[in-house]
PDB file of C-alpha atoms in Angstrom:
ATOM      1  CA  UNK R 954     -23.809   0.246  -9.295  1.00  0.00           C
ATOM      2  CA  UNK R 955     -23.912  -3.617  -9.473  1.00  0.00           C
ATOM      3  CA  UNK R 956     -21.112  -5.065  -7.503  1.00  0.00           C
ATOM      4  CA  UNK R 957     -18.175  -6.490  -9.397  1.00  0.00           C
ATOM      5  CA  UNK R 958     -16.448  -9.546  -8.167  1.00  0.00           C
ATOM      6  CA  UNK R 959     -12.428  -9.848  -8.276  1.00  0.00           C
ATOM      7  CA  UNK R 960     -13.037 -12.653 -10.917  1.00  0.00           C
ATOM      8  CA  UNK R 961     -15.542 -10.527 -12.921  1.00  0.00           C
ATOM      9  CA  UNK R 962     -13.340  -7.538 -12.794  1.00  0.00           C
ATOM     10  CA  UNK R 963     -10.215  -9.341 -14.216  1.00  0.00           C
ATOM     11  CA  UNK R 964     -12.565 -10.759 -16.964  1.00  0.00           C
ATOM     12  CA  UNK R 965     -13.790  -7.168 -17.818  1.00  0.00           C
ATOM     13  CA  UNK R 966     -10.574  -5.773 -17.837  1.00  0.00           C
ATOM     14  CA  UNK R 967      -9.091  -8.325 -20.326  1.00  0.00           C
ATOM     15  CA  UNK R 968     -11.706  -8.867 -22.570  1.00  0.00           C
ATOM     16  CA  UNK R 969     -12.691  -4.844 -23.033  1.00  0.00           C
ATOM     17  CA  UNK R 970      -9.044  -3.745 -23.855  1.00  0.00           C
ATOM     18  CA  UNK R 971      -7.442  -4.914 -27.331  1.00  0.00           C
ATOM     19  CA  UNK R 972      -4.182  -3.584 -26.855  1.00  0.00           C
ATOM     20  CA  UNK R 973      -2.037  -2.682 -23.937  1.00  0.00           C
ATOM     21  CA  UNK R 974       1.505  -1.899 -22.543  1.00  0.00           C
ATOM     22  CA  UNK R 975       2.281  -1.969 -18.794  1.00  0.00           C
ATOM     23  CA  UNK R 976       5.356  -1.203 -16.611  1.00  0.00           C
ATOM     24  CA  UNK R 977       6.261  -4.603 -14.933  1.00  0.00           C
ATOM     25  CA  UNK R 978       6.981  -4.779 -11.163  1.00  0.00           C
ATOM     26  CA  UNK R 979       9.851  -5.950 -10.034  1.00  0.00           C
ATOM     27  CA  UNK R 980       8.414  -6.611  -6.675  1.00  0.00           C
ATOM     28  CA  UNK R 981       9.294 -10.108  -6.184  1.00  0.00           C
ATOM     29  CA  UNK R 982      13.218  -9.555  -6.798  1.00  0.00           C
ATOM     30  CA  UNK R 983      15.301 -10.042  -3.861  1.00  0.00           C
ATOM     31  CA  UNK R 984      16.970  -6.899  -2.923  1.00  0.00           C
ATOM     32  CA  UNK R 985      20.625  -6.711  -2.607  1.00  0.00           C
ATOM     33  CA  UNK R 986      23.272  -4.408  -2.243  1.00  0.00           C
ATOM     34  CA  UNK R 987      24.625  -4.361  -5.532  1.00  0.00           C
ATOM     35  CA  UNK R 988      21.391  -4.793  -7.437  1.00  0.00           C
ATOM     36  CA  UNK R 989      20.735  -2.137 -10.099  1.00  0.00           C
ATOM     37  CA  UNK R 990      17.006  -0.981 -10.622  1.00  0.00           C
ATOM     38  CA  UNK R 991      15.617  -1.704 -13.777  1.00  0.00           C
ATOM     39  CA  UNK R 992      12.151  -0.824 -15.092  1.00  0.00           C
ATOM     40  CA  UNK R 993      10.797  -3.631 -17.295  1.00  0.00           C
ATOM     41  CA  UNK R 994       8.445  -2.956 -20.131  1.00  0.00           C
ATOM     42  CA  UNK R 995       5.957  -6.030 -20.599  1.00  0.00           C
ATOM     43  CA  UNK R 996       3.957  -6.322 -23.894  1.00  0.00           C
ATOM     44  CA  UNK R 997       1.611  -8.923 -25.312  1.00  0.00           C
ATOM     45  CA  UNK R 998      -0.284  -8.891 -28.543  1.00  0.00           C
ATOM     46  CA  UNK R 999      -2.474  -6.559 -27.263  1.00  0.00           C
ATOM     47  CA  UNK R1000      -1.922  -2.845 -25.698  1.00  0.00           C
ATOM     48  CA  UNK R1001      -4.554  -0.523 -24.089  1.00  0.00           C
ATOM     49  CA  UNK R1002      -5.062   2.805 -25.473  1.00  0.00           C
ATOM     50  CA  UNK R1003      -3.320   5.911 -23.577  1.00  0.00           C
ATOM     51  CA  UNK R1004      -6.558   6.999 -21.688  1.00  0.00           C
ATOM     52  CA  UNK R1005      -6.655   3.622 -20.196  1.00  0.00           C
ATOM     53  CA  UNK R1006      -3.093   2.945 -19.301  1.00  0.00           C
ATOM     54  CA  UNK R1007      -3.099   2.307 -15.614  1.00  0.00           C
ATOM     55  CA  UNK R1008       0.308   3.515 -14.778  1.00  0.00           C
ATOM     56  CA  UNK R1009       2.117   6.904 -15.486  1.00  0.00           C
ATOM     57  CA  UNK R1010       5.250   6.817 -17.546  1.00  0.00           C
ATOM     58  CA  UNK R1011       7.399   7.697 -14.493  1.00  0.00           C
ATOM     59  CA  UNK R1012       6.411   4.490 -12.779  1.00  0.00           C
ATOM     60  CA  UNK R1013       9.145   3.024 -10.529  1.00  0.00           C
ATOM     61  CA  UNK R1014      11.190   6.370 -10.425  1.00  0.00           C
ATOM     62  CA  UNK R1015      11.696   8.075  -7.422  1.00  0.00           C
ATOM     63  CA  UNK R1016      14.469  10.429  -8.308  1.00  0.00           C
ATOM     64  CA  UNK R1017      12.526  12.509 -10.771  1.00  0.00           C
ATOM     65  CA  UNK R1018      14.848  15.161 -12.630  1.00  0.00           C
ATOM     66  CA  UNK R1019      13.574  18.241 -14.294  1.00  0.00           C
ATOM     67  CA  UNK R1020      10.073  18.013 -13.129  1.00  0.00           C
ATOM     68  CA  UNK R1021       7.596  20.729 -13.692  1.00  0.00           C
ATOM     69  CA  UNK R1022       7.817  21.729 -10.334  1.00  0.00           C
ATOM     70  CA  UNK R1023       8.863  20.572  -6.612  1.00  0.00           C
ATOM     71  CA  UNK R1024       7.296  20.760  -3.463  1.00  0.00           C
ATOM     72  CA  UNK R1025       8.945  22.071  -0.115  1.00  0.00           C
ATOM     73  CA  UNK R1026       9.996  18.709   0.581  1.00  0.00           C
ATOM     74  CA  UNK R1027      11.621  18.220  -2.760  1.00  0.00           C
ATOM     75  CA  UNK R1028       9.263  16.072  -4.379  1.00  0.00           C
ATOM     76  CA  UNK R1029       7.993  16.707  -7.989  1.00  0.00           C
ATOM     77  CA  UNK R1030       4.452  18.276  -8.012  1.00  0.00           C
ATOM     78  CA  UNK R1031       1.800  17.273 -10.563  1.00  0.00           C
ATOM     79  CA  UNK R1032      -0.339  14.179 -10.701  1.00  0.00           C
ATOM     80  CA  UNK R1033       1.725  12.634 -13.658  1.00  0.00           C
ATOM     81  CA  UNK R1034       4.361  11.909 -10.998  1.00  0.00           C
ATOM     82  CA  UNK R1035       2.011   9.572  -9.187  1.00  0.00           C
ATOM     83  CA  UNK R1036       2.145   5.758  -9.947  1.00  0.00           C
ATOM     84  CA  UNK R1037      -1.332   5.685 -10.983  1.00  0.00           C
ATOM     85  CA  UNK R1038      -3.357   7.697 -13.604  1.00  0.00           C
ATOM     86  CA  UNK R1039      -6.173   9.577 -12.530  1.00  0.00           C
ATOM     87  CA  UNK R1040      -9.672   7.623 -13.450  1.00  0.00           C
ATOM     88  CA  UNK R1041      -7.804   4.482 -14.485  1.00  0.00           C
ATOM     89  CA  UNK R1042      -8.962   2.282 -11.726  1.00  0.00           C
ATOM     90  CA  UNK R1043     -12.728   2.489 -12.353  1.00  0.00           C
ATOM     91  CA  UNK R1044     -14.309  -0.575 -11.365  1.00  0.00           C
ATOM     92  CA  UNK R1045     -11.838  -1.212  -8.139  1.00  0.00           C
ATOM     93  CA  UNK R1046     -13.454  -1.213  -4.895  1.00  0.00           C
ATOM     94  CA  UNK R1047     -11.739  -0.476  -1.683  1.00  0.00           C
ATOM     95  CA  UNK R1048     -12.874  -1.040   1.768  1.00  0.00           C
ATOM     96  CA  UNK R1049     -11.692   1.200   4.690  1.00  0.00           C
ATOM     97  CA  UNK R1050     -12.041  -0.427   7.938  1.00  0.00           C
ATOM     98  CA  UNK R1051     -10.974   2.539  10.534  1.00  0.00           C
ATOM     99  CA  UNK R1052     -10.807   0.694  13.942  1.00  0.00           C
ATOM    100  CA  UNK R1053      -8.479   3.464  15.619  1.00  0.00           C
ATOM    101  CA  UNK R1054     -10.714   6.568  16.002  1.00  0.00           C
ATOM    102  CA  UNK R1055     -10.229   8.766  19.063  1.00  0.00           C
ATOM    103  CA  UNK R1056     -11.962  11.955  18.328  1.00  0.00           C
ATOM    104  CA  UNK R1057     -14.204  13.450  15.342  1.00  0.00           C
ATOM    105  CA  UNK R1058     -11.090  14.939  13.884  1.00  0.00           C
ATOM    106  CA  UNK R1059     -10.174  11.586  12.775  1.00  0.00           C
ATOM    107  CA  UNK R1060     -13.275  11.380  10.693  1.00  0.00           C
ATOM    108  CA  UNK R1061     -12.368  14.463   8.768  1.00  0.00           C
ATOM    109  CA  UNK R1062      -9.209  13.356   8.369  1.00  0.00           C
ATOM    110  CA  UNK R1063     -10.158  10.233   6.611  1.00  0.00           C
ATOM    111  CA  UNK R1064     -11.951  12.046   4.214  1.00  0.00           C
ATOM    112  CA  UNK R1065      -8.538  13.399   2.516  1.00  0.00           C
ATOM    113  CA  UNK R1066      -7.293   9.841   1.367  1.00  0.00           C
ATOM    114  CA  UNK R1067     -10.980   8.983   0.397  1.00  0.00           C
ATOM    115  CA  UNK R1068     -11.209  11.941  -1.873  1.00  0.00           C
ATOM    116  CA  UNK R1069      -8.019  11.518  -3.298  1.00  0.00           C
ATOM    117  CA  UNK R1070      -8.526   7.479  -3.963  1.00  0.00           C
ATOM    118  CA  UNK R1071     -11.438   8.635  -5.869  1.00  0.00           C
ATOM    119  CA  UNK R1072      -9.633  10.921  -7.993  1.00  0.00           C
ATOM    120  CA  UNK R1073      -7.791   7.455  -9.088  1.00  0.00           C
ATOM    121  CA  UNK R1074     -11.267   5.808 -10.118  1.00  0.00           C
ATOM    122  CA  UNK R1075     -11.648   3.882  -6.738  1.00  0.00           C
ATOM    123  CA  UNK R1076     -15.027   3.418  -5.169  1.00  0.00           C
ATOM    124  CA  UNK R1077     -14.654   3.331  -1.563  1.00  0.00           C
ATOM    125  CA  UNK R1078     -16.522   2.024   1.368  1.00  0.00           C
ATOM    126  CA  UNK R1079     -15.517   3.203   4.838  1.00  0.00           C
ATOM    127  CA  UNK R1080     -16.690   1.274   8.125  1.00  0.00           C
ATOM    128  CA  UNK R1081     -15.735   1.491  11.575  1.00  0.00           C
ATOM    129  CA  UNK R1082     -16.863  -1.986  13.416  1.00  0.00           C
ATOM    130  CA  UNK R1083     -15.282  -5.610  12.961  1.00  0.00           C
ATOM    131  CA  UNK R1084     -18.834  -6.679  12.228  1.00  0.00           C
ATOM    132  CA  UNK R1085     -19.263  -4.528   9.552  1.00  0.00           C
ATOM    133  CA  UNK R1086     -15.755  -5.149   8.227  1.00  0.00           C
ATOM    134  CA  UNK R1087     -16.558  -8.817   8.183  1.00  0.00           C
ATOM    135  CA  UNK R1088     -19.830  -8.606   6.313  1.00  0.00           C
ATOM    136  CA  UNK R1089     -18.482  -6.620   3.650  1.00  0.00           C
ATOM    137  CA  UNK R1090     -15.200  -8.598   3.134  1.00  0.00           C
ATOM    138  CA  UNK R1091     -17.491 -11.437   2.440  1.00  0.00           C
ATOM    139  CA  UNK R1092     -19.575  -9.934   0.109  1.00  0.00           C
ATOM    140  CA  UNK R1093     -16.835 -10.483  -2.667  1.00  0.00           C
ATOM    141  CA  UNK R1094     -17.525  -6.975  -3.670  1.00  0.00           C
ATOM    142  CA  UNK R1095     -13.847  -5.473  -2.793  1.00  0.00           C
ATOM    143  CA  UNK R1096     -10.127  -5.880  -4.387  1.00  0.00           C
ATOM    144  CA  UNK R1097      -8.418  -3.813  -1.387  1.00  0.00           C
ATOM    145  CA  UNK R1098      -8.949  -3.595   2.206  1.00  0.00           C
ATOM    146  CA  UNK R1099      -7.368  -1.003   4.259  1.00  0.00           C
ATOM    147  CA  UNK R1100      -7.127  -2.342   8.001  1.00  0.00           C
ATOM    148  CA  UNK R1101      -6.475   0.219  10.576  1.00  0.00           C
ATOM    149  CA  UNK R1102      -5.352  -1.292  13.531  1.00  0.00           C
ATOM    150  CA  UNK R1103      -6.399  -0.335  17.232  1.00  0.00           C
ATOM    151  CA  UNK R1104      -5.481  -2.042  20.608  1.00  0.00           C
ATOM    152  CA  UNK R1105      -8.059  -4.824  20.886  1.00  0.00           C
ATOM    153  CA  UNK R1106      -9.714  -7.197  18.414  1.00  0.00           C
ATOM    154  CA  UNK R1107     -13.319  -7.605  19.630  1.00  0.00           C
ATOM    155  CA  UNK R1108     -14.651 -10.228  16.925  1.00  0.00           C
ATOM    156  CA  UNK R1109     -12.809 -13.349  17.322  1.00  0.00           C
ATOM    157  CA  UNK R1110     -13.803 -14.127  13.883  1.00  0.00           C
ATOM    158  CA  UNK R1111     -12.237 -11.247  12.525  1.00  0.00           C
ATOM    159  CA  UNK R1112      -8.793 -12.645  11.518  1.00  0.00           C
ATOM    160  CA  UNK R1113     -10.136 -15.383   9.870  1.00  0.00           C
ATOM    161  CA  UNK R1114     -12.150 -13.481   8.033  1.00  0.00           C
ATOM    162  CA  UNK R1115      -9.316 -11.361   6.729  1.00  0.00           C
ATOM    163  CA  UNK R1116      -7.462 -14.256   5.902  1.00  0.00           C
ATOM    164  CA  UNK R1117     -10.064 -15.900   3.677  1.00  0.00           C
ATOM    165  CA  UNK R1118     -10.583 -12.405   1.771  1.00  0.00           C
ATOM    166  CA  UNK R1119      -6.612 -12.453   1.294  1.00  0.00           C
ATOM    167  CA  UNK R1120      -6.433 -15.922   0.140  1.00  0.00           C
ATOM    168  CA  UNK R1121      -9.058 -15.557  -2.461  1.00  0.00           C
ATOM    169  CA  UNK R1122      -7.042 -12.902  -4.071  1.00  0.00           C
ATOM    170  CA  UNK R1123      -7.622  -9.651  -1.896  1.00  0.00           C
ATOM    171  CA  UNK R1124      -4.931  -7.482  -1.266  1.00  0.00           C
ATOM    172  CA  UNK R1125      -4.626  -5.484   2.212  1.00  0.00           C
ATOM    173  CA  UNK R1126      -3.089  -2.329   3.439  1.00  0.00           C
ATOM    174  CA  UNK R1127      -2.388  -2.761   6.975  1.00  0.00           C
ATOM    175  CA  UNK R1128      -1.791   0.099   9.052  1.00  0.00           C
ATOM    176  CA  UNK R1129      -0.423  -0.036  12.666  1.00  0.00           C
ATOM    177  CA  UNK R1130       1.141   2.846  15.120  1.00  0.00           C
ATOM    178  CA  UNK R1131       2.874   2.463  18.416  1.00  0.00           C
ATOM    179  CA  UNK R1132       1.862  -0.295  20.896  1.00  0.00           C
ATOM    180  CA  UNK R1133      -0.775  -1.202  21.748  1.00  0.00           C
ATOM    181  CA  UNK R1134      -2.283   0.090  18.581  1.00  0.00           C
ATOM    182  CA  UNK R1135      -1.034  -2.754  16.475  1.00  0.00           C
ATOM    183  CA  UNK R1136      -3.404  -5.711  17.293  1.00  0.00           C
ATOM    184  CA  UNK R1137      -5.247  -6.079  14.115  1.00  0.00           C
ATOM    185  CA  UNK R1138      -2.036  -5.847  11.685  1.00  0.00           C
ATOM    186  CA  UNK R1139      -0.200  -7.829  14.204  1.00  0.00           C
ATOM    187  CA  UNK R1140      -2.597 -11.034  14.619  1.00  0.00           C
ATOM    188  CA  UNK R1141      -2.786 -11.176  11.024  1.00  0.00           C
ATOM    189  CA  UNK R1142       0.801 -11.168  10.103  1.00  0.00           C
ATOM    190  CA  UNK R1143       1.420 -13.489  13.205  1.00  0.00           C
ATOM    191  CA  UNK R1144      -0.778 -16.299  11.663  1.00  0.00           C
ATOM    192  CA  UNK R1145       0.458 -15.527   8.149  1.00  0.00           C
ATOM    193  CA  UNK R1146       4.284 -14.895   8.614  1.00  0.00           C
ATOM    194  CA  UNK R1147       4.713 -15.557  12.291  1.00  0.00           C
ATOM    195  CA  UNK R1148       5.720 -11.934  12.277  1.00  0.00           C
ATOM    196  CA  UNK R1149       4.436  -9.628  15.093  1.00  0.00           C
ATOM    197  CA  UNK R1150       4.479  -5.940  15.588  1.00  0.00           C
ATOM    198  CA  UNK R1151       5.967  -3.776  18.699  1.00  0.00           C
ATOM    199  CA  UNK R1152       7.665  -0.703  20.070  1.00  0.00           C
ATOM    200  CA  UNK R1153       6.637   3.037  20.462  1.00  0.00           C
ATOM    201  CA  UNK R1154       9.444   4.871  18.603  1.00  0.00           C
ATOM    202  CA  UNK R1155       9.069   8.668  18.603  1.00  0.00           C
ATOM    203  CA  UNK R1156      10.033   9.186  14.896  1.00  0.00           C
ATOM    204  CA  UNK R1157       8.804  12.614  13.270  1.00  0.00           C
ATOM    205  CA  UNK R1158      11.715  12.407  10.590  1.00  0.00           C
ATOM    206  CA  UNK R1159      11.772  12.399   6.885  1.00  0.00           C
ATOM    207  CA  UNK R1160      13.230   9.198   5.030  1.00  0.00           C
ATOM    208  CA  UNK R1161      14.784   9.843   1.986  1.00  0.00           C
ATOM    209  CA  UNK R1162      15.416   7.668  -1.513  1.00  0.00           C
ATOM    210  CA  UNK R1163      18.240   5.577  -1.956  1.00  0.00           C
ATOM    211  CA  UNK R1164      19.222   3.431  -4.608  1.00  0.00           C
ATOM    212  CA  UNK R1165      19.248  -0.330  -2.757  1.00  0.00           C
ATOM    213  CA  UNK R1166      18.677   1.699   0.226  1.00  0.00           C
ATOM    214  CA  UNK R1167      15.888  -0.465   1.524  1.00  0.00           C
ATOM    215  CA  UNK R1168      17.223  -1.682   4.827  1.00  0.00           C
ATOM    216  CA  UNK R1169      19.441   1.369   5.205  1.00  0.00           C
ATOM    217  CA  UNK R1170      18.516   3.562   8.337  1.00  0.00           C
ATOM    218  CA  UNK R1171      16.196   6.519   7.273  1.00  0.00           C
ATOM    219  CA  UNK R1172      16.213   5.396   3.664  1.00  0.00           C
ATOM    220  CA  UNK R1173      13.631   3.840   1.365  1.00  0.00           C
ATOM    221  CA  UNK R1174      14.793   1.913  -2.087  1.00  0.00           C
ATOM    222  CA  UNK R1175      13.456   1.452  -5.353  1.00  0.00           C
ATOM    223  CA  UNK R1176       9.718   0.416  -5.535  1.00  0.00           C
ATOM    224  CA  UNK R1177       6.520   1.323  -7.568  1.00  0.00           C
ATOM    225  CA  UNK R1178       4.997   2.394  -4.233  1.00  0.00           C
ATOM    226  CA  UNK R1179       7.777   5.130  -4.059  1.00  0.00           C
ATOM    227  CA  UNK R1180       7.277   6.483  -7.583  1.00  0.00           C
ATOM    228  CA  UNK R1181       7.777  10.370  -7.538  1.00  0.00           C
ATOM    229  CA  UNK R1182       8.935  10.565  -4.203  1.00  0.00           C
ATOM    230  CA  UNK R1183      12.373  11.135  -2.978  1.00  0.00           C
ATOM    231  CA  UNK R1184      11.408  12.384   0.554  1.00  0.00           C
ATOM    232  CA  UNK R1185       8.578  10.572   2.785  1.00  0.00           C
ATOM    233  CA  UNK R1186       7.636  11.131   6.466  1.00  0.00           C
ATOM    234  CA  UNK R1187       8.243   8.114   8.632  1.00  0.00           C
ATOM    235  CA  UNK R1188       5.069   8.754  11.203  1.00  0.00           C
ATOM    236  CA  UNK R1189       5.308   9.946  14.670  1.00  0.00           C
ATOM    237  CA  UNK R1190       4.892   7.140  16.911  1.00  0.00           C
ATOM    238  CA  UNK R1191       6.158   4.136  15.214  1.00  0.00           C
ATOM    239  CA  UNK R1192       6.066   0.139  15.628  1.00  0.00           C
ATOM    240  CA  UNK R1193       8.409  -2.328  13.823  1.00  0.00           C
ATOM    241  CA  UNK R1194       7.988  -5.920  12.630  1.00  0.00           C
ATOM    242  CA  UNK R1195       9.508  -8.631  14.859  1.00  0.00           C
ATOM    243  CA  UNK R1196      10.478 -11.570  12.547  1.00  0.00           C
ATOM    244  CA  UNK R1197      10.535 -15.212  14.007  1.00  0.00           C
ATOM    245  CA  UNK R1198      12.309 -16.687  11.486  1.00  0.00           C
ATOM    246  CA  UNK R1199      14.727 -15.527   8.636  1.00  0.00           C
ATOM    247  CA  UNK R1200      12.184 -16.930   6.081  1.00  0.00           C
ATOM    248  CA  UNK R1201       9.940 -14.667   7.353  1.00  0.00           C
ATOM    249  CA  UNK R1202      12.041 -11.754   6.801  1.00  0.00           C
ATOM    250  CA  UNK R1203      12.818 -12.882   3.141  1.00  0.00           C
ATOM    251  CA  UNK R1204       9.238 -13.326   2.222  1.00  0.00           C
ATOM    252  CA  UNK R1205       7.771  -9.985   3.933  1.00  0.00           C
ATOM    253  CA  UNK R1206      10.049  -7.466   2.151  1.00  0.00           C
ATOM    254  CA  UNK R1207      11.225  -4.231   3.848  1.00  0.00           C
ATOM    255  CA  UNK R1208      11.186  -1.360   1.361  1.00  0.00           C
ATOM    256  CA  UNK R1209      11.555   1.660   3.579  1.00  0.00           C
ATOM    257  CA  UNK R1210      13.512   1.457   7.088  1.00  0.00           C
ATOM    258  CA  UNK R1211      12.957   4.339   9.821  1.00  0.00           C
ATOM    259  CA  UNK R1212      15.515   6.571  11.722  1.00  0.00           C
ATOM    260  CA  UNK R1213      15.546   3.734  14.357  1.00  0.00           C
ATOM    261  CA  UNK R1214      16.863   1.247  12.091  1.00  0.00           C
ATOM    262  CA  UNK R1215      13.911  -0.905  12.034  1.00  0.00           C
ATOM    263  CA  UNK R1216      11.533  -1.850   8.971  1.00  0.00           C
ATOM    264  CA  UNK R1217       8.513   0.831   8.760  1.00  0.00           C
ATOM    265  CA  UNK R1218       7.290  -0.237   5.385  1.00  0.00           C
ATOM    266  CA  UNK R1219       7.111  -3.810   4.203  1.00  0.00           C
ATOM    267  CA  UNK R1220       5.586  -5.700   1.373  1.00  0.00           C
ATOM    268  CA  UNK R1221       4.531  -9.244   0.160  1.00  0.00           C
ATOM    269  CA  UNK R1222       3.820  -9.831  -3.360  1.00  0.00           C
ATOM    270  CA  UNK R1223       2.748 -13.538  -3.659  1.00  0.00           C
ATOM    271  CA  UNK R1224       4.122 -15.559  -6.360  1.00  0.00           C
ATOM    272  CA  UNK R1225       2.467 -16.421  -9.609  1.00  0.00           C
ATOM    273  CA  UNK R1226       0.946 -19.687  -8.739  1.00  0.00           C
ATOM    274  CA  UNK R1227      -0.794 -18.081  -5.778  1.00  0.00           C
ATOM    275  CA  UNK R1228      -4.177 -17.164  -5.161  1.00  0.00           C
ATOM    276  CA  UNK R1229      -3.297 -14.428  -2.435  1.00  0.00           C
ATOM    277  CA  UNK R1230      -3.421 -10.644  -2.927  1.00  0.00           C
ATOM    278  CA  UNK R1231      -0.844  -8.353  -2.327  1.00  0.00           C
ATOM    279  CA  UNK R1232       0.040  -7.012   1.264  1.00  0.00           C
ATOM    280  CA  UNK R1233       1.517  -3.836   2.381  1.00  0.00           C
ATOM    281  CA  UNK R1234       2.520  -2.860   5.972  1.00  0.00           C
ATOM    282  CA  UNK R1235       2.649   0.834   7.286  1.00  0.00           C
ATOM    283  CA  UNK R1236       4.003   1.102  10.815  1.00  0.00           C
ATOM    284  CA  UNK R1237       3.221   4.587  11.606  1.00  0.00           C
ATOM    285  CA  UNK R1238      -0.403   5.412  10.703  1.00  0.00           C
ATOM    286  CA  UNK R1239      -0.376   8.992  11.959  1.00  0.00           C
ATOM    287  CA  UNK R1240       0.427   9.712   8.329  1.00  0.00           C
ATOM    288  CA  UNK R1241      -3.456   8.989   7.712  1.00  0.00           C
ATOM    289  CA  UNK R1242      -4.736  11.430  10.591  1.00  0.00           C
ATOM    290  CA  UNK R1243      -2.304  14.253  11.273  1.00  0.00           C
ATOM    291  CA  UNK R1244       0.262  14.354   8.555  1.00  0.00           C
ATOM    292  CA  UNK R1245      -1.283  14.105   5.365  1.00  0.00           C
ATOM    293  CA  UNK R1246       0.212  17.092   4.326  1.00  0.00           C
ATOM    294  CA  UNK R1247       3.876  15.903   5.373  1.00  0.00           C
ATOM    295  CA  UNK R1248       6.677  14.758   2.859  1.00  0.00           C
ATOM    296  CA  UNK R1249       5.262  12.492   0.379  1.00  0.00           C
ATOM    297  CA  UNK R1250       2.597  10.963   2.257  1.00  0.00           C
ATOM    298  CA  UNK R1251      -0.362  11.642   0.022  1.00  0.00           C
ATOM    299  CA  UNK R1252       1.461  10.376  -2.729  1.00  0.00           C
ATOM    300  CA  UNK R1253       2.564   7.402  -1.106  1.00  0.00           C
ATOM    301  CA  UNK R1254      -0.695   6.372   0.196  1.00  0.00           C
ATOM    302  CA  UNK R1255      -2.127   6.715  -3.230  1.00  0.00           C
ATOM    303  CA  UNK R1256       0.505   4.599  -4.892  1.00  0.00           C
ATOM    304  CA  UNK R1257       0.726   1.818  -2.608  1.00  0.00           C
ATOM    305  CA  UNK R1258      -3.091   1.609  -2.916  1.00  0.00           C
ATOM    306  CA  UNK R1259      -2.692   1.531  -6.910  1.00  0.00           C
ATOM    307  CA  UNK R1260       0.026  -1.112  -6.602  1.00  0.00           C
ATOM    308  CA  UNK R1261      -2.228  -3.352  -4.301  1.00  0.00           C
ATOM    309  CA  UNK R1262      -4.835  -3.530  -7.061  1.00  0.00           C
ATOM    310  CA  UNK R1263      -2.300  -5.632  -8.951  1.00  0.00           C
ATOM    311  CA  UNK R1264      -3.906  -4.346 -12.009  1.00  0.00           C
ATOM    312  CA  UNK R1265      -1.086  -4.721 -14.418  1.00  0.00           C
ATOM    313  CA  UNK R1266      -1.484  -8.840 -13.605  1.00  0.00           C
ATOM    314  CA  UNK R1267      -5.231  -8.346 -14.441  1.00  0.00           C
ATOM    315  CA  UNK R1268      -4.422  -7.065 -17.695  1.00  0.00           C
ATOM    316  CA  UNK R1269      -2.312  -9.777 -18.494  1.00  0.00           C
TER     317      UNK R1269
END
């Protein structure tokens, strides 16, 4: 397949579709204790046909009543409860840079999320070295990069390459775990926001959905990433962000708080005037390796990747 750049993809998506209706994200809002969640419907003179609608009707709703079925964790079963529709992300490319791997088991485990991403239409490339990642990032071929941190940055050019990718509109899913397996995510966030990652908290608990519960211990609040999820595994060994300024805490927004009362999932949605891509930070990457079948993990990872694509913005 011929490589599709981020700019070309945006033009193709907007020109090939005559009508569209998408659910607008409330991401850039500042979460407050008394603020109610609303799902806005954004329309224009054009709407896309139902098969190309990128998000399911349930988009943005965690607490699903009267679902067709529920799993043992209380989350609704069925792909119609995911954020993104199957096949809706054709033409989007994800680069997975897996720098942490301590056994062949991790390679086999990574195939599970790769297969699930493909079901949504994503094309996936999987690399394991910083050199290969830098080369791929510079290709202008990818809209999203997963960065799975390890204990050391070996190529001094890596952070600048990742920063350039993000500044040009590339979205990034940052995965970290306990110290010292935080280096890539922490160094990028330090240069971007003045935020570092540290900690080695043994979690293993399940976070629960609570309206406006983003910063409450053991809870997550309203966000498209948590569509169809009322219970979510927090990870086993977990780090947390350390904010250098109040401003950094405001711009990089916590959307889930682990059982140690620290931020465990946070997002950045750039302002409309910015050329940057979206960001999502996960502080417990054991979800990918040994806990894929735990509460809400698979849906959360897929939802986050769909949200990072910014597909609703590209269709505007």
